[in-house]
Amino acid sequence: MTKKPSIPRYENRRTLKFKLLWVMTKYLTWLIYLISQILAISFLVISGIGSLYYFYYAINSQEFERQNSVLNIVTLTVLFSIVTHGFMGALIMKRLKIGSSRQS
């Protein structure tokens, strides 16, 4: 019976380490890409719409002074958020190349 030549043990470990490192980098790269997409989309969510709901809920529950001033501040904040996210959305999408498959 003939014996097969055995590969030295350290070669198997090196190969295994290389394969594990290669697989881990592929998955970590994918995970980082996915997280960056999620963070970009979560940044683009318009903030402050819930503030209007809670403001009107508070007005219906109880009267208080200067409610017009508070309403103006809340509305201005929501509008500022919409404008800011509108400008930033195009820049973020361009940087992350979201929607680049569309013909322009």
PDB file of N, CA and C in Angstrom:
ATOM      1  N   MET A   1       0.844  -1.170   0.000  1.00  0.00           N
ATOM      2  CA  MET A   1       0.000   0.000   0.000  1.00  0.00           C
ATOM      3  C   MET A   1       0.895   1.242   0.000  1.00  0.00           C
ATOM      4  N   THR A   2       0.568   2.173  -0.890  1.00  0.00           N
ATOM      5  CA  THR A   2       1.393   3.378  -0.978  1.00  0.00           C
ATOM      6  C   THR A   2       0.753   4.498  -0.169  1.00  0.00           C
ATOM      7  N   LYS A   3       1.612   5.256   0.471  1.00  0.00           N
ATOM      8  CA  LYS A   3       1.129   6.384   1.257  1.00  0.00           C
ATOM      9  C   LYS A   3       1.127   7.633   0.394  1.00  0.00           C
ATOM     10  N   LYS A   4       0.099   8.458   0.582  1.00  0.00           N
ATOM     11  CA  LYS A   4       0.049   9.739  -0.103  1.00  0.00           C
ATOM     12  C   LYS A   4       0.999  10.685   0.612  1.00  0.00           C
ATOM     13  N   PRO A   5       1.638  11.535  -0.169  1.00  0.00           N
ATOM     14  CA  PRO A   5       2.510  12.500   0.517  1.00  0.00           C
ATOM     15  C   PRO A   5       1.647  13.453   1.341  1.00  0.00           C
ATOM     16  N   SER A   6       1.998  13.623   2.579  1.00  0.00           N
ATOM     17  CA  SER A   6       1.195  14.481   3.452  1.00  0.00           C
ATOM     18  C   SER A   6       1.666  15.925   3.350  1.00  0.00           C
ATOM     19  N   ILE A   7       0.706  16.793   3.412  1.00  0.00           N
ATOM     20  CA  ILE A   7       1.005  18.229   3.389  1.00  0.00           C
ATOM     21  C   ILE A   7       1.387  18.606   4.816  1.00  0.00           C
ATOM     22  N   PRO A   8       2.436  19.387   4.955  1.00  0.00           N
ATOM     23  CA  PRO A   8       2.811  19.782   6.321  1.00  0.00           C
ATOM     24  C   PRO A   8       1.656  20.482   7.025  1.00  0.00           C
ATOM     25  N   ARG A   9       1.549  20.260   8.288  1.00  0.00           N
ATOM     26  CA  ARG A   9       0.443  20.764   9.078  1.00  0.00           C
ATOM     27  C   ARG A   9       0.333  22.283   9.031  1.00  0.00           C
ATOM     28  N   TYR A  10       1.439  22.991   9.024  1.00  0.00           N
ATOM     29  CA  TYR A  10       1.378  24.449   9.021  1.00  0.00           C
ATOM     30  C   TYR A  10       0.807  24.988   7.717  1.00  0.00           C
ATOM     31  N   GLU A  11       0.952  24.266   6.626  1.00  0.00           N
ATOM     32  CA  GLU A  11       0.364  24.711   5.360  1.00  0.00           C
ATOM     33  C   GLU A  11      -1.159  24.681   5.436  1.00  0.00           C
ATOM     34  N   ASN A  12      -1.706  23.676   6.074  1.00  0.00           N
ATOM     35  CA  ASN A  12      -3.155  23.607   6.218  1.00  0.00           C
ATOM     36  C   ASN A  12      -3.674  24.765   7.067  1.00  0.00           C
ATOM     37  N   ARG A  13      -2.957  25.090   8.119  1.00  0.00           N
ATOM     38  CA  ARG A  13      -3.378  26.196   8.973  1.00  0.00           C
ATOM     39  C   ARG A  13      -3.300  27.521   8.238  1.00  0.00           C
ATOM     40  N   ARG A  14      -2.243  27.725   7.498  1.00  0.00           N
ATOM     41  CA  ARG A  14      -2.126  28.969   6.725  1.00  0.00           C
ATOM     42  C   ARG A  14      -3.256  29.098   5.724  1.00  0.00           C
ATOM     43  N   THR A  15      -3.534  28.027   5.035  1.00  0.00           N
ATOM     44  CA  THR A  15      -4.599  28.052   4.039  1.00  0.00           C
ATOM     45  C   THR A  15      -5.945  28.323   4.705  1.00  0.00           C
ATOM     46  N   LEU A  16      -6.179  27.680   5.830  1.00  0.00           N
ATOM     47  CA  LEU A  16      -7.426  27.880   6.543  1.00  0.00           C
ATOM     48  C   LEU A  16      -7.541  29.323   7.033  1.00  0.00           C
ATOM     49  N   LYS A  17      -6.471  29.870   7.583  1.00  0.00           N
ATOM     50  CA  LYS A  17      -6.481  31.260   8.044  1.00  0.00           C
ATOM     51  C   LYS A  17      -6.735  32.206   6.884  1.00  0.00           C
ATOM     52  N   PHE A  18      -6.113  31.947   5.761  1.00  0.00           N
ATOM     53  CA  PHE A  18      -6.314  32.802   4.587  1.00  0.00           C
ATOM     54  C   PHE A  18      -7.763  32.750   4.117  1.00  0.00           C
ATOM     55  N   LYS A  19      -8.323  31.560   4.076  1.00  0.00           N
ATOM     56  CA  LYS A  19      -9.718  31.418   3.631  1.00  0.00           C
ATOM     57  C   LYS A  19     -10.673  32.117   4.604  1.00  0.00           C
ATOM     58  N   LEU A  20     -10.434  31.938   5.902  1.00  0.00           N
ATOM     59  CA  LEU A  20     -11.285  32.608   6.890  1.00  0.00           C
ATOM     60  C   LEU A  20     -11.167  34.121   6.786  1.00  0.00           C
ATOM     61  N   LEU A  21      -9.957  34.618   6.616  1.00  0.00           N
ATOM     62  CA  LEU A  21      -9.749  36.053   6.468  1.00  0.00           C
ATOM     63  C   LEU A  21     -10.445  36.579   5.219  1.00  0.00           C
ATOM     64  N   TRP A  22     -10.355  35.830   4.139  1.00  0.00           N
ATOM     65  CA  TRP A  22     -10.986  36.242   2.885  1.00  0.00           C
ATOM     66  C   TRP A  22     -12.507  36.297   3.044  1.00  0.00           C
ATOM     67  N   VAL A  23     -13.082  35.288   3.660  1.00  0.00           N
ATOM     68  CA  VAL A  23     -14.535  35.246   3.859  1.00  0.00           C
ATOM     69  C   VAL A  23     -14.979  36.368   4.797  1.00  0.00           C
ATOM     70  N   MET A  24     -14.216  36.574   5.882  1.00  0.00           N
ATOM     71  CA  MET A  24     -14.576  37.621   6.829  1.00  0.00           C
ATOM     72  C   MET A  24     -14.527  39.002   6.181  1.00  0.00           C
ATOM     73  N   THR A  25     -13.534  39.253   5.349  1.00  0.00           N
ATOM     74  CA  THR A  25     -13.464  40.569   4.703  1.00  0.00           C
ATOM     75  C   THR A  25     -14.630  40.769   3.749  1.00  0.00           C
ATOM     76  N   LYS A  26     -15.022  39.744   3.049  1.00  0.00           N
ATOM     77  CA  LYS A  26     -16.170  39.873   2.142  1.00  0.00           C
ATOM     78  C   LYS A  26     -17.441  40.191   2.914  1.00  0.00           C
ATOM     79  N   TYR A  27     -17.677  39.463   4.013  1.00  0.00           N
ATOM     80  CA  TYR A  27     -18.878  39.706   4.797  1.00  0.00           C
ATOM     81  C   TYR A  27     -18.831  41.041   5.530  1.00  0.00           C
ATOM     82  N   LEU A  28     -17.680  41.409   6.046  1.00  0.00           N
ATOM     83  CA  LEU A  28     -17.575  42.696   6.741  1.00  0.00           C
ATOM     84  C   LEU A  28     -17.752  43.859   5.774  1.00  0.00           C
ATOM     85  N   THR A  29     -17.218  43.731   4.571  1.00  0.00           N
ATOM     86  CA  THR A  29     -17.406  44.769   3.561  1.00  0.00           C
ATOM     87  C   THR A  29     -18.885  44.919   3.232  1.00  0.00           C
ATOM     88  N   TRP A  30     -19.565  43.804   3.054  1.00  0.00           N
ATOM     89  CA  TRP A  30     -20.998  43.837   2.771  1.00  0.00           C
ATOM     90  C   TRP A  30     -21.760  44.447   3.937  1.00  0.00           C
ATOM     91  N   LEU A  31     -21.390  44.094   5.164  1.00  0.00           N
ATOM     92  CA  LEU A  31     -22.068  44.615   6.345  1.00  0.00           C
ATOM     93  C   LEU A  31     -21.862  46.120   6.489  1.00  0.00           C
ATOM     94  N   ILE A  32     -20.656  46.590   6.267  1.00  0.00           N
ATOM     95  CA  ILE A  32     -20.378  48.023   6.350  1.00  0.00           C
ATOM     96  C   ILE A  32     -21.158  48.779   5.273  1.00  0.00           C
ATOM     97  N   TYR A  33     -21.230  48.221   4.076  1.00  0.00           N
ATOM     98  CA  TYR A  33     -22.005  48.849   3.008  1.00  0.00           C
ATOM     99  C   TYR A  33     -23.482  48.930   3.391  1.00  0.00           C
ATOM    100  N   LEU A  34     -24.010  47.858   3.944  1.00  0.00           N
ATOM    101  CA  LEU A  34     -25.413  47.828   4.345  1.00  0.00           C
ATOM    102  C   LEU A  34     -25.687  48.837   5.452  1.00  0.00           C
ATOM    103  N   ILE A  35     -24.802  48.916   6.425  1.00  0.00           N
ATOM    104  CA  ILE A  35     -24.979  49.871   7.522  1.00  0.00           C
ATOM    105  C   ILE A  35     -24.923  51.301   7.008  1.00  0.00           C
ATOM    106  N   SER A  36     -24.017  51.584   6.069  1.00  0.00           N
ATOM    107  CA  SER A  36     -23.933  52.949   5.530  1.00  0.00           C
ATOM    108  C   SER A  36     -25.211  53.311   4.774  1.00  0.00           C
ATOM    109  N   GLN A  37     -25.805  52.354   4.083  1.00  0.00           N
ATOM    110  CA  GLN A  37     -27.064  52.605   3.392  1.00  0.00           C
ATOM    111  C   GLN A  37     -28.178  52.897   4.393  1.00  0.00           C
ATOM    112  N   ILE A  38     -28.239  52.122   5.452  1.00  0.00           N
ATOM    113  CA  ILE A  38     -29.275  52.310   6.465  1.00  0.00           C
ATOM    114  C   ILE A  38     -29.121  53.657   7.146  1.00  0.00           C
ATOM    115  N   LEU A  39     -27.879  54.027   7.479  1.00  0.00           N
ATOM    116  CA  LEU A  39     -27.645  55.313   8.134  1.00  0.00           C
ATOM    117  C   LEU A  39     -28.004  56.476   7.214  1.00  0.00           C
ATOM    118  N   ALA A  40     -27.691  56.336   5.929  1.00  0.00           N
ATOM    119  CA  ALA A  40     -28.022  57.404   4.984  1.00  0.00           C
ATOM    120  C   ALA A  40     -29.529  57.571   4.868  1.00  0.00           C
ATOM    121  N   ILE A  41     -30.243  56.473   4.775  1.00  0.00           N
ATOM    122  CA  ILE A  41     -31.703  56.547   4.654  1.00  0.00           C
ATOM    123  C   ILE A  41     -32.322  57.080   5.944  1.00  0.00           C
ATOM    124  N   SER A  42     -31.794  56.665   7.094  1.00  0.00           N
ATOM    125  CA  SER A  42     -32.361  57.150   8.356  1.00  0.00           C
ATOM    126  C   SER A  42     -32.082  58.640   8.551  1.00  0.00           C
ATOM    127  N   PHE A  43     -30.979  59.139   8.001  1.00  0.00           N
ATOM    128  CA  PHE A  43     -30.705  60.569   8.094  1.00  0.00           C
ATOM    129  C   PHE A  43     -31.699  61.369   7.263  1.00  0.00           C
ATOM    130  N   LEU A  44     -32.161  60.791   6.158  1.00  0.00           N
ATOM    131  CA  LEU A  44     -33.035  61.516   5.242  1.00  0.00           C
ATOM    132  C   LEU A  44     -34.493  61.562   5.696  1.00  0.00           C
ATOM    133  N   VAL A  45     -34.820  60.889   6.782  1.00  0.00           N
ATOM    134  CA  VAL A  45     -36.188  60.919   7.283  1.00  0.00           C
ATOM    135  C   VAL A  45     -36.487  62.314   7.825  1.00  0.00           C
ATOM    136  N   ILE A  46     -37.621  62.852   7.420  1.00  0.00           N
ATOM    137  CA  ILE A  46     -37.997  64.198   7.853  1.00  0.00           C
ATOM    138  C   ILE A  46     -38.359  64.148   9.332  1.00  0.00           C
ATOM    139  N   SER A  47     -37.677  64.935  10.111  1.00  0.00           N
ATOM    140  CA  SER A  47     -37.944  64.932  11.546  1.00  0.00           C
ATOM    141  C   SER A  47     -38.856  66.092  11.903  1.00  0.00           C
ATOM    142  N   GLY A  48     -39.689  65.900  12.878  1.00  0.00           N
ATOM    143  CA  GLY A  48     -40.531  66.973  13.365  1.00  0.00           C
ATOM    144  C   GLY A  48     -41.999  66.833  13.038  1.00  0.00           C
ATOM    145  N   ILE A  49     -42.384  65.937  12.155  1.00  0.00           N
ATOM    146  CA  ILE A  49     -43.802  65.760  11.823  1.00  0.00           C
ATOM    147  C   ILE A  49     -44.564  65.307  13.060  1.00  0.00           C
ATOM    148  N   GLY A  50     -43.953  64.442  13.865  1.00  0.00           N
ATOM    149  CA  GLY A  50     -44.584  64.006  15.106  1.00  0.00           C
ATOM    150  C   GLY A  50     -44.774  65.151  16.081  1.00  0.00           C
ATOM    151  N   SER A  51     -43.905  66.153  15.990  1.00  0.00           N
ATOM    152  CA  SER A  51     -44.034  67.321  16.876  1.00  0.00           C
ATOM    153  C   SER A  51     -45.341  68.050  16.621  1.00  0.00           C
ATOM    154  N   LEU A  52     -45.746  68.128  15.364  1.00  0.00           N
ATOM    155  CA  LEU A  52     -47.024  68.770  15.043  1.00  0.00           C
ATOM    156  C   LEU A  52     -48.192  67.989  15.652  1.00  0.00           C
ATOM    157  N   TYR A  53     -48.118  66.670  15.574  1.00  0.00           N
ATOM    158  CA  TYR A  53     -49.179  65.836  16.147  1.00  0.00           C
ATOM    159  C   TYR A  53     -49.283  66.085  17.646  1.00  0.00           C
ATOM    160  N   TYR A  54     -48.147  66.019  18.330  1.00  0.00           N
ATOM    161  CA  TYR A  54     -48.169  66.207  19.785  1.00  0.00           C
ATOM    162  C   TYR A  54     -48.549  67.635  20.165  1.00  0.00           C
ATOM    163  N   PHE A  55     -48.179  68.597  19.339  1.00  0.00           N
ATOM    164  CA  PHE A  55     -48.565  69.977  19.621  1.00  0.00           C
ATOM    165  C   PHE A  55     -50.082  70.129  19.559  1.00  0.00           C
ATOM    166  N   TYR A  56     -50.690  69.621  18.500  1.00  0.00           N
ATOM    167  CA  TYR A  56     -52.145  69.733  18.377  1.00  0.00           C
ATOM    168  C   TYR A  56     -52.868  68.895  19.430  1.00  0.00           C
ATOM    169  N   TYR A  57     -52.278  67.789  19.837  1.00  0.00           N
ATOM    170  CA  TYR A  57     -52.845  66.994  20.922  1.00  0.00           C
ATOM    171  C   TYR A  57     -52.843  67.803  22.218  1.00  0.00           C
ATOM    172  N   ALA A  58     -51.741  68.505  22.458  1.00  0.00           N
ATOM    173  CA  ALA A  58     -51.652  69.332  23.670  1.00  0.00           C
ATOM    174  C   ALA A  58     -52.652  70.478  23.627  1.00  0.00           C
ATOM    175  N   ILE A  59     -52.861  71.088  22.447  1.00  0.00           N
ATOM    176  CA  ILE A  59     -53.824  72.187  22.331  1.00  0.00           C
ATOM    177  C   ILE A  59     -55.238  71.687  22.604  1.00  0.00           C
ATOM    178  N   ASN A  60     -55.556  70.499  22.088  1.00  0.00           N
ATOM    179  CA  ASN A  60     -56.895  69.951  22.309  1.00  0.00           C
ATOM    180  C   ASN A  60     -57.107  69.522  23.758  1.00  0.00           C
ATOM    181  N   SER A  61     -56.054  69.175  24.451  1.00  0.00           N
ATOM    182  CA  SER A  61     -56.179  68.744  25.848  1.00  0.00           C
ATOM    183  C   SER A  61     -56.341  69.921  26.801  1.00  0.00           C
ATOM    184  N   GLN A  62     -55.572  70.987  26.546  1.00  0.00           N
ATOM    185  CA  GLN A  62     -55.585  72.100  27.489  1.00  0.00           C
ATOM    186  C   GLN A  62     -55.138  73.366  26.767  1.00  0.00           C
ATOM    187  N   GLU A  63     -55.726  74.469  27.156  1.00  0.00           N
ATOM    188  CA  GLU A  63     -55.331  75.771  26.613  1.00  0.00           C
ATOM    189  C   GLU A  63     -54.096  76.275  27.337  1.00  0.00           C
ATOM    190  N   PHE A  64     -53.208  76.930  26.614  1.00  0.00           N
ATOM    191  CA  PHE A  64     -52.066  77.571  27.244  1.00  0.00           C
ATOM    192  C   PHE A  64     -51.707  78.823  26.457  1.00  0.00           C
ATOM    193  N   GLU A  65     -50.923  79.667  27.086  1.00  0.00           N
ATOM    194  CA  GLU A  65     -50.563  80.937  26.467  1.00  0.00           C
ATOM    195  C   GLU A  65     -49.511  80.722  25.382  1.00  0.00           C
ATOM    196  N   ARG A  66     -49.501  81.656  24.450  1.00  0.00           N
ATOM    197  CA  ARG A  66     -48.511  81.698  23.369  1.00  0.00           C
ATOM    198  C   ARG A  66     -48.506  80.432  22.502  1.00  0.00           C
ATOM    199  N   GLN A  67     -49.634  79.854  22.290  1.00  0.00           N
ATOM    200  CA  GLN A  67     -49.650  78.653  21.463  1.00  0.00           C
ATOM    201  C   GLN A  67     -49.342  78.968  20.002  1.00  0.00           C
ATOM    202  N   ASN A  68     -49.656  80.197  19.555  1.00  0.00           N
ATOM    203  CA  ASN A  68     -49.300  80.570  18.180  1.00  0.00           C
ATOM    204  C   ASN A  68     -47.788  80.668  18.010  1.00  0.00           C
ATOM    205  N   SER A  69     -47.102  81.179  19.012  1.00  0.00           N
ATOM    206  CA  SER A  69     -45.643  81.269  18.941  1.00  0.00           C
ATOM    207  C   SER A  69     -45.015  79.876  18.880  1.00  0.00           C
ATOM    208  N   VAL A  70     -45.524  78.986  19.703  1.00  0.00           N
ATOM    209  CA  VAL A  70     -44.997  77.618  19.713  1.00  0.00           C
ATOM    210  C   VAL A  70     -45.293  76.937  18.381  1.00  0.00           C
ATOM    211  N   LEU A  71     -46.498  77.141  17.852  1.00  0.00           N
ATOM    212  CA  LEU A  71     -46.848  76.560  16.556  1.00  0.00           C
ATOM    213  C   LEU A  71     -45.934  77.088  15.459  1.00  0.00           C
ATOM    214  N   ASN A  72     -45.615  78.378  15.485  1.00  0.00           N
ATOM    215  CA  ASN A  72     -44.706  78.943  14.492  1.00  0.00           C
ATOM    216  C   ASN A  72     -43.315  78.324  14.587  1.00  0.00           C
ATOM    217  N   ILE A  73     -42.830  78.129  15.784  1.00  0.00           N
ATOM    218  CA  ILE A  73     -41.501  77.532  15.962  1.00  0.00           C
ATOM    219  C   ILE A  73     -41.483  76.086  15.474  1.00  0.00           C
ATOM    220  N   VAL A  74     -42.507  75.319  15.821  1.00  0.00           N
ATOM    221  CA  VAL A  74     -42.572  73.918  15.402  1.00  0.00           C
ATOM    222  C   VAL A  74     -42.674  73.820  13.886  1.00  0.00           C
ATOM    223  N   THR A  75     -43.532  74.644  13.281  1.00  0.00           N
ATOM    224  CA  THR A  75     -43.696  74.631  11.829  1.00  0.00           C
ATOM    225  C   THR A  75     -42.416  75.041  11.133  1.00  0.00           C
ATOM    226  N   LEU A  76     -41.748  76.073  11.633  1.00  0.00           N
ATOM    227  CA  LEU A  76     -40.484  76.510  11.049  1.00  0.00           C
ATOM    228  C   LEU A  76     -39.421  75.418  11.147  1.00  0.00           C
ATOM    229  N   THR A  77     -39.387  74.717  12.257  1.00  0.00           N
ATOM    230  CA  THR A  77     -38.427  73.621  12.422  1.00  0.00           C
ATOM    231  C   THR A  77     -38.694  72.500  11.426  1.00  0.00           C
ATOM    232  N   VAL A  78     -39.960  72.145  11.243  1.00  0.00           N
ATOM    233  CA  VAL A  78     -40.306  71.090  10.288  1.00  0.00           C
ATOM    234  C   VAL A  78     -39.950  71.526   8.866  1.00  0.00           C
ATOM    235  N   LEU A  79     -40.269  72.761   8.500  1.00  0.00           N
ATOM    236  CA  LEU A  79     -39.939  73.245   7.155  1.00  0.00           C
ATOM    237  C   LEU A  79     -38.426  73.290   6.938  1.00  0.00           C
ATOM    238  N   PHE A  80     -37.687  73.735   7.955  1.00  0.00           N
ATOM    239  CA  PHE A  80     -36.232  73.746   7.853  1.00  0.00           C
ATOM    240  C   PHE A  80     -35.688  72.331   7.661  1.00  0.00           C
ATOM    241  N   SER A  81     -36.279  71.376   8.369  1.00  0.00           N
ATOM    242  CA  SER A  81     -35.868  69.979   8.234  1.00  0.00           C
ATOM    243  C   SER A  81     -36.141  69.460   6.830  1.00  0.00           C
ATOM    244  N   ILE A  82     -37.294  69.792   6.275  1.00  0.00           N
ATOM    245  CA  ILE A  82     -37.638  69.347   4.921  1.00  0.00           C
ATOM    246  C   ILE A  82     -36.666  69.920   3.904  1.00  0.00           C
ATOM    247  N   VAL A  83     -36.371  71.208   3.998  1.00  0.00           N
ATOM    248  CA  VAL A  83     -35.459  71.845   3.041  1.00  0.00           C
ATOM    249  C   VAL A  83     -34.046  71.275   3.192  1.00  0.00           C
ATOM    250  N   THR A  84     -33.572  71.158   4.431  1.00  0.00           N
ATOM    251  CA  THR A  84     -32.221  70.639   4.661  1.00  0.00           C
ATOM    252  C   THR A  84     -32.077  69.217   4.142  1.00  0.00           C
ATOM    253  N   HIS A  85     -33.033  68.368   4.458  1.00  0.00           N
ATOM    254  CA  HIS A  85     -32.952  66.988   4.011  1.00  0.00           C
ATOM    255  C   HIS A  85     -33.157  66.875   2.500  1.00  0.00           C
ATOM    256  N   GLY A  86     -33.886  67.804   1.926  1.00  0.00           N
ATOM    257  CA  GLY A  86     -34.046  67.809   0.466  1.00  0.00           C
ATOM    258  C   GLY A  86     -32.731  68.081  -0.240  1.00  0.00           C
ATOM    259  N   PHE A  87     -31.983  69.051   0.253  1.00  0.00           N
ATOM    260  CA  PHE A  87     -30.675  69.342  -0.355  1.00  0.00           C
ATOM    261  C   PHE A  87     -29.655  68.246  -0.055  1.00  0.00           C
ATOM    262  N   MET A  88     -29.638  67.797   1.179  1.00  0.00           N
ATOM    263  CA  MET A  88     -28.657  66.791   1.574  1.00  0.00           C
ATOM    264  C   MET A  88     -28.955  65.424   0.958  1.00  0.00           C
ATOM    265  N   GLY A  89     -30.220  65.156   0.692  1.00  0.00           N
ATOM    266  CA  GLY A  89     -30.595  63.860   0.129  1.00  0.00           C
ATOM    267  C   GLY A  89     -29.939  63.600  -1.206  1.00  0.00           C
ATOM    268  N   ALA A  90     -29.929  64.600  -2.071  1.00  0.00           N
ATOM    269  CA  ALA A  90     -29.310  64.429  -3.385  1.00  0.00           C
ATOM    270  C   ALA A  90     -27.805  64.203  -3.250  1.00  0.00           C
ATOM    271  N   LEU A  91     -27.172  64.928  -2.359  1.00  0.00           N
ATOM    272  CA  LEU A  91     -25.729  64.762  -2.169  1.00  0.00           C
ATOM    273  C   LEU A  91     -25.381  63.392  -1.592  1.00  0.00           C
ATOM    274  N   ILE A  92     -26.160  62.959  -0.615  1.00  0.00           N
ATOM    275  CA  ILE A  92     -25.894  61.653  -0.003  1.00  0.00           C
ATOM    276  C   ILE A  92     -26.140  60.533  -0.996  1.00  0.00           C
ATOM    277  N   MET A  93     -27.230  60.620  -1.740  1.00  0.00           N
ATOM    278  CA  MET A  93     -27.528  59.584  -2.719  1.00  0.00           C
ATOM    279  C   MET A  93     -26.474  59.541  -3.814  1.00  0.00           C
ATOM    280  N   LYS A  94     -25.971  60.697  -4.208  1.00  0.00           N
ATOM    281  CA  LYS A  94     -24.919  60.738  -5.217  1.00  0.00           C
ATOM    282  C   LYS A  94     -23.637  60.120  -4.677  1.00  0.00           C
ATOM    283  N   ARG A  95     -23.303  60.437  -3.446  1.00  0.00           N
ATOM    284  CA  ARG A  95     -22.077  59.903  -2.846  1.00  0.00           C
ATOM    285  C   ARG A  95     -22.152  58.388  -2.670  1.00  0.00           C
ATOM    286  N   LEU A  96     -23.300  57.895  -2.256  1.00  0.00           N
ATOM    287  CA  LEU A  96     -23.459  56.450  -2.074  1.00  0.00           C
ATOM    288  C   LEU A  96     -23.882  55.747  -3.356  1.00  0.00           C
ATOM    289  N   LYS A  97     -24.131  56.532  -4.401  1.00  0.00           N
ATOM    290  CA  LYS A  97     -24.540  56.003  -5.706  1.00  0.00           C
ATOM    291  C   LYS A  97     -25.833  55.205  -5.614  1.00  0.00           C
ATOM    292  N   ILE A  98     -26.773  55.726  -4.821  1.00  0.00           N
ATOM    293  CA  ILE A  98     -28.097  55.112  -4.742  1.00  0.00           C
ATOM    294  C   ILE A  98     -28.907  55.610  -5.929  1.00  0.00           C
ATOM    295  N   GLY A  99     -29.542  54.701  -6.615  1.00  0.00           N
ATOM    296  CA  GLY A  99     -30.353  55.068  -7.756  1.00  0.00           C
ATOM    297  C   GLY A  99     -29.537  55.413  -8.986  1.00  0.00           C
ATOM    298  N   SER A 100     -28.299  54.940  -9.054  1.00  0.00           N
ATOM    299  CA  SER A 100     -27.453  55.263 -10.208  1.00  0.00           C
ATOM    300  C   SER A 100     -27.799  54.425 -11.421  1.00  0.00           C
ATOM    301  N   SER A 101     -28.672  53.423 -11.259  1.00  0.00           N
ATOM    302  CA  SER A 101     -29.045  52.579 -12.384  1.00  0.00           C
ATOM    303  C   SER A 101     -30.020  53.300 -13.321  1.00  0.00           C
ATOM    304  N   ARG A 102     -30.617  54.392 -12.856  1.00  0.00           N
ATOM    305  CA  ARG A 102     -31.534  55.153 -13.708  1.00  0.00           C
ATOM    306  C   ARG A 102     -30.747  55.941 -14.756  1.00  0.00           C
ATOM    307  N   GLN A 103     -31.312  56.036 -15.912  1.00  0.00           N
ATOM    308  CA  GLN A 103     -30.697  56.827 -16.979  1.00  0.00           C
ATOM    309  C   GLN A 103     -31.020  58.286 -16.770  1.00  0.00           C
ATOM    310  N   SER A 104     -30.006  59.150 -16.810  1.00  0.00           N
ATOM    311  CA  SER A 104     -30.268  60.577 -16.632  1.00  0.00           C
ATOM    312  C   SER A 104     -29.879  61.343 -17.866  1.00  0.00           C
TER     313      SER A 104
END
